[in-house]
């Protein structure tokens, strides 16, 4: 019975089948281990696989607007905390003005653009006190808007007012001061037009023997002659009108040992090539024989702005 050929054949086929199954199992395990055979395909694994694929591709929402999905779910690291952004609905706001009526530059621009005496008075400091002088001045001088190329603010302005240099279209320059007042910033008109008690040529021709106020540019000089020939005792200063540096000069004299001479020297050394702006009082000797030699009797202020109100056209 044990040697029955039919039994031997069946036994051999069974053993071969078992070996085949074992070989297949072994091959499947080997393929899964090297990540060629697909892993488990249960529902949880499928959901995880699909979620991973979605993070690595672009999604297309149903509203039709494309949005980029980050390629990784790891949090982004920043060197510093993110600033919180606030979003508000758009609304129209009035455009901010670069200047206002409290801005000295804006007031000066309005003054330069003023075409009439009344308009200029609106932007002039102490207009009630200077109105008579201002109206009289423009009877003999051009009136209207003053064309200019640019306005330069001077860096070393006193605290009481702002100083500007107005460069006119013809290349000439004018000094302008804008002073704080109860009405706001206003232009000091007297210094702007370099107002004096007399016109410059009128000063030279009439040779007043009583002191008169003049706004000048001053530089050191050495012209000694006639009654002013004593260079050992006198200090000589060349003066030209603030409004016209090319005008014929007047030479002013002061005793060297006086306090006035020391004051003048202090300011002269600070002046440049164009001269030092000063407001002075001058008078001629009673027996003056020349147009261009006078005594300096007082330094009213360094510069041309007389805040004390004792300048021409500004007195009480």
CSV table of C-alpha atoms in Angstrom, one decimal:
chain,number,residue,atom,x,y,z
A,1,UNK,CA,0.0,0.0,0.0
A,2,UNK,CA,2.8,2.3,0.8
A,3,UNK,CA,4.3,1.6,-2.6
A,4,UNK,CA,1.0,2.3,-4.4
A,5,UNK,CA,2.0,4.5,-7.4
A,6,UNK,CA,-1.2,6.5,-7.2
A,7,UNK,CA,-0.5,7.5,-3.6
A,8,UNK,CA,3.1,8.4,-4.3
A,9,UNK,CA,2.0,10.7,-7.2
A,10,UNK,CA,-0.6,12.4,-5.0
A,11,UNK,CA,1.9,12.9,-2.2
A,12,UNK,CA,4.4,14.4,-4.6
A,13,UNK,CA,1.8,16.8,-6.0
A,14,UNK,CA,0.8,18.0,-2.5
A,15,UNK,CA,4.3,18.6,-1.5
A,16,UNK,CA,5.0,20.6,-4.7
A,17,UNK,CA,1.8,22.7,-4.1
A,18,UNK,CA,2.9,23.5,-0.6
A,19,UNK,CA,6.3,24.5,-1.8
A,20,UNK,CA,4.8,26.7,-4.5
A,21,UNK,CA,2.6,28.5,-1.9
A,22,UNK,CA,5.5,29.0,0.4
A,23,UNK,CA,7.6,30.4,-2.4
A,24,UNK,CA,4.8,32.8,-3.4
A,25,UNK,CA,4.4,34.0,0.2
A,26,UNK,CA,8.2,34.5,0.5
A,27,UNK,CA,8.3,36.4,-2.8
A,28,UNK,CA,5.4,38.7,-1.7
A,29,UNK,CA,7.0,39.4,1.6
A,30,UNK,CA,10.3,40.2,-0.1
A,31,UNK,CA,8.6,42.6,-2.7
A,32,UNK,CA,6.7,44.4,0.1
A,33,UNK,CA,9.9,44.8,2.1
A,34,UNK,CA,11.7,46.6,-0.8
A,35,UNK,CA,8.6,48.9,-1.4
A,36,UNK,CA,7.7,47.5,-4.8
A,37,UNK,CA,4.5,45.7,-3.8
A,38,UNK,CA,1.7,48.0,-2.7
A,39,UNK,CA,1.2,48.3,1.1
A,40,UNK,CA,-2.1,47.8,2.9
A,41,UNK,CA,-5.0,49.2,1.1
A,42,UNK,CA,-7.5,49.6,3.9
A,43,UNK,CA,-9.6,52.7,4.2
A,44,UNK,CA,-7.5,54.5,6.8
A,45,UNK,CA,-4.3,54.0,4.7
A,46,UNK,CA,-6.1,55.2,1.5
A,47,UNK,CA,-7.3,58.4,3.3
A,48,UNK,CA,-3.8,59.1,4.6
A,49,UNK,CA,-2.3,58.6,1.1
A,50,UNK,CA,-4.8,60.9,-0.5
A,51,UNK,CA,-4.3,63.6,2.1
A,52,UNK,CA,-0.5,63.5,1.5
A,53,UNK,CA,-1.0,63.8,-2.2
A,54,UNK,CA,-3.3,66.8,-1.8
A,55,UNK,CA,-0.6,68.6,0.2
A,56,UNK,CA,1.8,68.2,-2.6
A,57,UNK,CA,-0.4,69.4,-5.5
A,58,UNK,CA,-2.5,72.4,-6.4
A,59,UNK,CA,-6.1,72.2,-5.4
A,60,UNK,CA,-8.9,73.8,-7.4
A,61,UNK,CA,-11.8,75.0,-5.1
A,62,UNK,CA,-15.3,75.0,-6.4
A,63,UNK,CA,-15.5,78.8,-6.6
A,64,UNK,CA,-13.1,78.7,-9.5
A,65,UNK,CA,-10.4,80.8,-7.8
A,66,UNK,CA,-7.0,79.1,-7.8
A,67,UNK,CA,-5.1,78.8,-4.5
A,68,UNK,CA,-1.7,77.4,-3.9
A,69,UNK,CA,-1.5,74.7,-1.2
A,70,UNK,CA,1.8,74.5,0.7
A,71,UNK,CA,3.9,71.5,-0.4
A,72,UNK,CA,4.6,70.6,3.2
A,73,UNK,CA,2.5,70.7,6.4
A,74,UNK,CA,5.4,71.6,8.6
A,75,UNK,CA,5.1,75.0,10.3
A,76,UNK,CA,7.2,77.8,8.7
A,77,UNK,CA,9.9,79.2,11.0
A,78,UNK,CA,10.6,83.0,11.0
A,79,UNK,CA,13.5,84.9,12.4
A,80,UNK,CA,11.2,87.4,14.2
A,81,UNK,CA,7.5,87.3,15.1
A,82,UNK,CA,5.0,88.1,12.4
A,83,UNK,CA,3.3,91.5,12.6
A,84,UNK,CA,-0.4,91.5,12.8
A,85,UNK,CA,-2.0,92.9,9.8
A,86,UNK,CA,-5.3,94.7,9.9
A,87,UNK,CA,-7.5,95.2,6.9
A,88,UNK,CA,-10.1,97.9,6.6
A,89,UNK,CA,-12.5,98.7,3.8
A,90,UNK,CA,-11.2,101.2,1.3
A,91,UNK,CA,-12.4,104.8,1.8
A,92,UNK,CA,-11.6,108.1,0.3
A,93,UNK,CA,-9.7,110.5,2.5
A,94,UNK,CA,-8.8,114.1,1.7
A,95,UNK,CA,-5.2,114.6,0.4
A,96,UNK,CA,-2.9,116.0,3.1
A,97,UNK,CA,-1.6,119.5,2.3
A,98,UNK,CA,2.2,119.8,2.3
A,99,UNK,CA,2.0,123.2,3.9
A,100,UNK,CA,-0.6,125.2,5.9
A,101,UNK,CA,-1.2,128.8,7.0
A,102,UNK,CA,1.0,128.0,10.0
A,103,UNK,CA,4.0,127.2,7.8
A,104,UNK,CA,6.4,130.2,7.3
A,105,UNK,CA,7.3,129.0,3.8
A,106,UNK,CA,3.6,129.0,2.8
A,107,UNK,CA,3.1,132.5,4.1
A,108,UNK,CA,6.1,133.7,2.3
A,109,UNK,CA,4.9,132.1,-1.0
A,110,UNK,CA,1.5,133.9,-0.5
A,111,UNK,CA,3.2,137.2,0.1
A,112,UNK,CA,5.4,136.9,-3.0
A,113,UNK,CA,2.3,136.0,-5.0
A,114,UNK,CA,0.3,139.0,-3.7
A,115,UNK,CA,-0.5,141.5,-6.5
A,116,UNK,CA,-1.9,144.4,-4.5
A,117,UNK,CA,-1.0,146.4,-1.5
A,118,UNK,CA,-4.0,145.1,0.4
A,119,UNK,CA,-3.0,141.5,-0.3
A,120,UNK,CA,0.5,142.1,0.8
A,121,UNK,CA,-0.7,143.6,4.1
A,122,UNK,CA,-2.6,140.4,4.8
A,123,UNK,CA,0.8,138.5,5.1
A,124,UNK,CA,2.8,141.3,6.7
A,125,UNK,CA,3.7,141.4,10.4
A,126,UNK,CA,2.5,144.5,12.3
A,127,UNK,CA,0.5,145.6,9.2
A,128,UNK,CA,-1.3,148.3,11.1
A,129,UNK,CA,2.0,150.0,11.9
A,130,UNK,CA,3.7,149.6,8.6
A,131,UNK,CA,0.7,150.3,6.3
A,132,UNK,CA,1.6,154.0,5.8
A,133,UNK,CA,5.2,153.2,4.9
A,134,UNK,CA,4.2,150.2,2.7
A,135,UNK,CA,1.6,152.2,0.7
A,136,UNK,CA,4.1,155.1,0.2
A,137,UNK,CA,6.9,152.7,-0.8
A,138,UNK,CA,4.8,151.1,-3.6
A,139,UNK,CA,4.0,154.5,-5.1
A,140,UNK,CA,7.6,154.7,-6.2
A,141,UNK,CA,8.5,151.0,-6.6
A,142,UNK,CA,7.0,148.2,-8.8
A,143,UNK,CA,4.0,146.5,-7.3
A,144,UNK,CA,2.7,143.0,-8.1
A,145,UNK,CA,3.5,139.3,-7.8
A,146,UNK,CA,7.3,138.8,-7.6
A,147,UNK,CA,8.5,136.0,-9.9
A,148,UNK,CA,11.1,133.8,-8.4
A,149,UNK,CA,13.1,130.7,-9.2
A,150,UNK,CA,13.3,129.1,-5.8
A,151,UNK,CA,13.2,129.8,-2.0
A,152,UNK,CA,16.1,128.7,0.1
A,153,UNK,CA,15.8,128.4,3.9
A,154,UNK,CA,18.8,129.6,5.8
A,155,UNK,CA,20.0,127.0,8.3
A,156,UNK,CA,21.1,129.3,11.1
A,157,UNK,CA,18.0,131.3,11.7
A,158,UNK,CA,17.3,132.9,15.1
A,159,UNK,CA,14.6,131.3,17.3
A,160,UNK,CA,12.3,134.3,16.9
A,161,UNK,CA,11.8,134.0,13.2
A,162,UNK,CA,12.6,131.9,10.1
A,163,UNK,CA,15.0,133.3,7.5
A,164,UNK,CA,14.9,132.7,3.7
A,165,UNK,CA,16.7,133.6,0.6
A,166,UNK,CA,14.5,134.3,-2.4
A,167,UNK,CA,16.3,133.7,-5.7
A,168,UNK,CA,14.5,135.9,-8.3
A,169,UNK,CA,14.2,135.0,-12.0
A,170,UNK,CA,16.9,137.5,-13.0
A,171,UNK,CA,19.4,135.8,-10.6
A,172,UNK,CA,19.3,138.4,-7.9
A,173,UNK,CA,18.6,137.5,-4.3
A,174,UNK,CA,16.4,138.9,-1.6
A,175,UNK,CA,16.4,138.3,2.1
A,176,UNK,CA,13.0,137.4,3.7
A,177,UNK,CA,12.1,136.9,7.4
A,178,UNK,CA,8.9,135.3,8.6
A,179,UNK,CA,8.1,136.2,12.2
A,180,UNK,CA,5.7,134.7,14.6
A,181,UNK,CA,2.8,137.0,15.5
A,182,UNK,CA,-0.6,136.7,17.3
A,183,UNK,CA,-2.1,136.3,13.8
A,184,UNK,CA,0.4,133.5,12.9
A,185,UNK,CA,3.6,133.7,10.8
A,186,UNK,CA,3.9,136.9,8.9
A,187,UNK,CA,6.6,138.4,6.6
A,188,UNK,CA,8.7,141.2,8.0
A,189,UNK,CA,8.1,143.6,5.1
A,190,UNK,CA,10.6,146.3,6.2
A,191,UNK,CA,13.6,143.9,6.1
A,192,UNK,CA,12.3,142.3,2.8
A,193,UNK,CA,12.5,145.6,1.0
A,194,UNK,CA,15.5,146.8,3.0
A,195,UNK,CA,13.6,149.8,4.2
A,196,UNK,CA,15.5,152.8,5.6
A,197,UNK,CA,14.6,156.3,6.7
A,198,UNK,CA,15.9,157.4,3.3
A,199,UNK,CA,16.6,156.0,-0.1
A,200,UNK,CA,20.3,155.3,-0.5
A,201,UNK,CA,21.0,157.9,-3.1
A,202,UNK,CA,18.8,160.3,-1.1
A,203,UNK,CA,21.1,159.7,1.8
A,204,UNK,CA,24.2,160.5,-0.2
A,205,UNK,CA,22.7,163.6,-1.7
A,206,UNK,CA,21.1,165.2,1.3
A,207,UNK,CA,23.8,164.2,3.8
A,208,UNK,CA,21.6,164.4,6.9
A,209,UNK,CA,23.3,165.6,10.1
A,210,UNK,CA,20.8,163.8,12.3
A,211,UNK,CA,21.1,160.0,12.6
A,212,UNK,CA,19.0,158.1,10.2
A,213,UNK,CA,18.3,154.3,10.1
A,214,UNK,CA,19.7,152.3,7.2
A,215,UNK,CA,19.9,148.6,6.4
A,216,UNK,CA,23.3,147.9,4.9
A,217,UNK,CA,25.9,145.3,4.0
A,218,UNK,CA,29.1,146.1,5.8
A,219,UNK,CA,32.8,145.1,5.2
A,220,UNK,CA,36.1,146.4,6.6
A,221,UNK,CA,37.8,149.2,4.6
A,222,UNK,CA,40.6,151.6,4.9
A,223,UNK,CA,39.6,154.8,3.2
A,224,UNK,CA,40.9,157.7,5.3
A,225,UNK,CA,40.7,161.2,4.0
A,226,UNK,CA,39.4,164.7,4.8
A,227,UNK,CA,37.8,164.9,8.3
A,228,UNK,CA,38.2,161.1,8.6
A,229,UNK,CA,41.9,160.9,7.9
A,230,UNK,CA,43.1,159.8,11.3
A,231,UNK,CA,43.6,156.0,10.8
A,232,UNK,CA,45.1,155.7,14.3
A,233,UNK,CA,41.9,156.7,16.0
A,234,UNK,CA,39.2,155.7,13.5
A,235,UNK,CA,37.8,152.5,12.3
A,236,UNK,CA,36.5,152.5,8.6
A,237,UNK,CA,33.7,150.3,7.3
A,238,UNK,CA,32.4,150.2,3.8
A,239,UNK,CA,28.6,150.3,3.6
A,240,UNK,CA,26.3,149.5,0.7
A,241,UNK,CA,22.5,149.3,0.7
A,242,UNK,CA,20.9,145.9,1.5
A,243,UNK,CA,18.7,146.2,-1.5
A,244,UNK,CA,21.5,146.8,-4.0
A,245,UNK,CA,25.1,145.6,-3.2
A,246,UNK,CA,26.3,147.2,-6.5
A,247,UNK,CA,25.3,150.7,-5.4
A,248,UNK,CA,27.9,153.4,-4.7
A,249,UNK,CA,29.2,152.9,-1.2
A,250,UNK,CA,29.3,155.1,1.9
A,251,UNK,CA,32.2,154.8,4.2
A,252,UNK,CA,31.2,154.8,7.9
A,253,UNK,CA,33.6,155.7,10.7
A,254,UNK,CA,33.6,155.0,14.4
A,255,UNK,CA,36.3,155.7,17.1
A,256,UNK,CA,38.5,152.6,17.5
A,257,UNK,CA,38.4,152.8,21.4
A,258,UNK,CA,34.6,152.9,21.6
A,259,UNK,CA,32.2,150.1,22.6
A,260,UNK,CA,30.5,150.6,19.3
A,261,UNK,CA,33.7,149.8,17.4
A,262,UNK,CA,34.1,146.5,19.4
A,263,UNK,CA,30.5,145.5,18.7
A,264,UNK,CA,30.9,146.2,15.0
A,265,UNK,CA,34.2,144.2,14.9
A,266,UNK,CA,32.5,141.2,16.5
A,267,UNK,CA,29.9,141.0,13.7
A,268,UNK,CA,32.2,142.0,10.8
A,269,UNK,CA,34.5,139.0,11.4
A,270,UNK,CA,31.4,136.7,11.0
A,271,UNK,CA,30.5,138.1,7.6
A,272,UNK,CA,31.3,136.5,4.3
A,273,UNK,CA,32.5,138.0,1.0
A,274,UNK,CA,29.1,139.6,0.4
A,275,UNK,CA,29.3,141.5,3.7
A,276,UNK,CA,27.7,141.5,7.1
A,277,UNK,CA,24.0,142.5,7.2
A,278,UNK,CA,23.5,145.3,9.8
A,279,UNK,CA,21.0,147.9,10.7
A,280,UNK,CA,22.8,151.1,11.6
A,281,UNK,CA,22.1,154.8,12.3
A,282,UNK,CA,24.3,157.2,10.3
A,283,UNK,CA,24.8,160.9,10.1
A,284,UNK,CA,27.1,163.3,8.3
A,285,UNK,CA,29.4,165.8,9.9
A,286,UNK,CA,28.0,169.4,9.8
A,287,UNK,CA,30.7,170.5,7.3
A,288,UNK,CA,30.6,167.4,5.1
A,289,UNK,CA,32.3,167.9,1.8
A,290,UNK,CA,31.8,164.4,0.3
A,291,UNK,CA,28.9,162.2,-0.4
A,292,UNK,CA,30.5,159.0,0.8
A,293,UNK,CA,31.8,159.7,4.3
A,294,UNK,CA,29.6,159.5,7.4
A,295,UNK,CA,29.6,158.7,11.1
A,296,UNK,CA,28.2,155.5,12.4
A,297,UNK,CA,26.3,156.5,15.6
A,298,UNK,CA,24.5,153.3,16.5
A,299,UNK,CA,24.3,149.6,15.8
A,300,UNK,CA,20.5,149.0,16.0
A,301,UNK,CA,20.6,145.2,15.4
A,302,UNK,CA,22.9,142.7,13.7
A,303,UNK,CA,20.9,141.7,10.6
A,304,UNK,CA,17.9,143.5,9.1
A,305,UNK,CA,15.1,142.4,11.3
A,306,UNK,CA,14.2,144.9,14.1
A,307,UNK,CA,11.8,143.0,16.4
A,308,UNK,CA,11.8,145.9,18.9
A,309,UNK,CA,9.8,148.0,16.5
A,310,UNK,CA,12.2,150.9,16.4
A,311,UNK,CA,13.0,150.6,12.6
A,312,UNK,CA,11.8,152.9,9.9
A,313,UNK,CA,8.1,152.6,9.4
A,314,UNK,CA,7.8,150.3,12.4
A,315,UNK,CA,7.9,152.8,15.3
A,316,UNK,CA,5.0,153.6,17.5
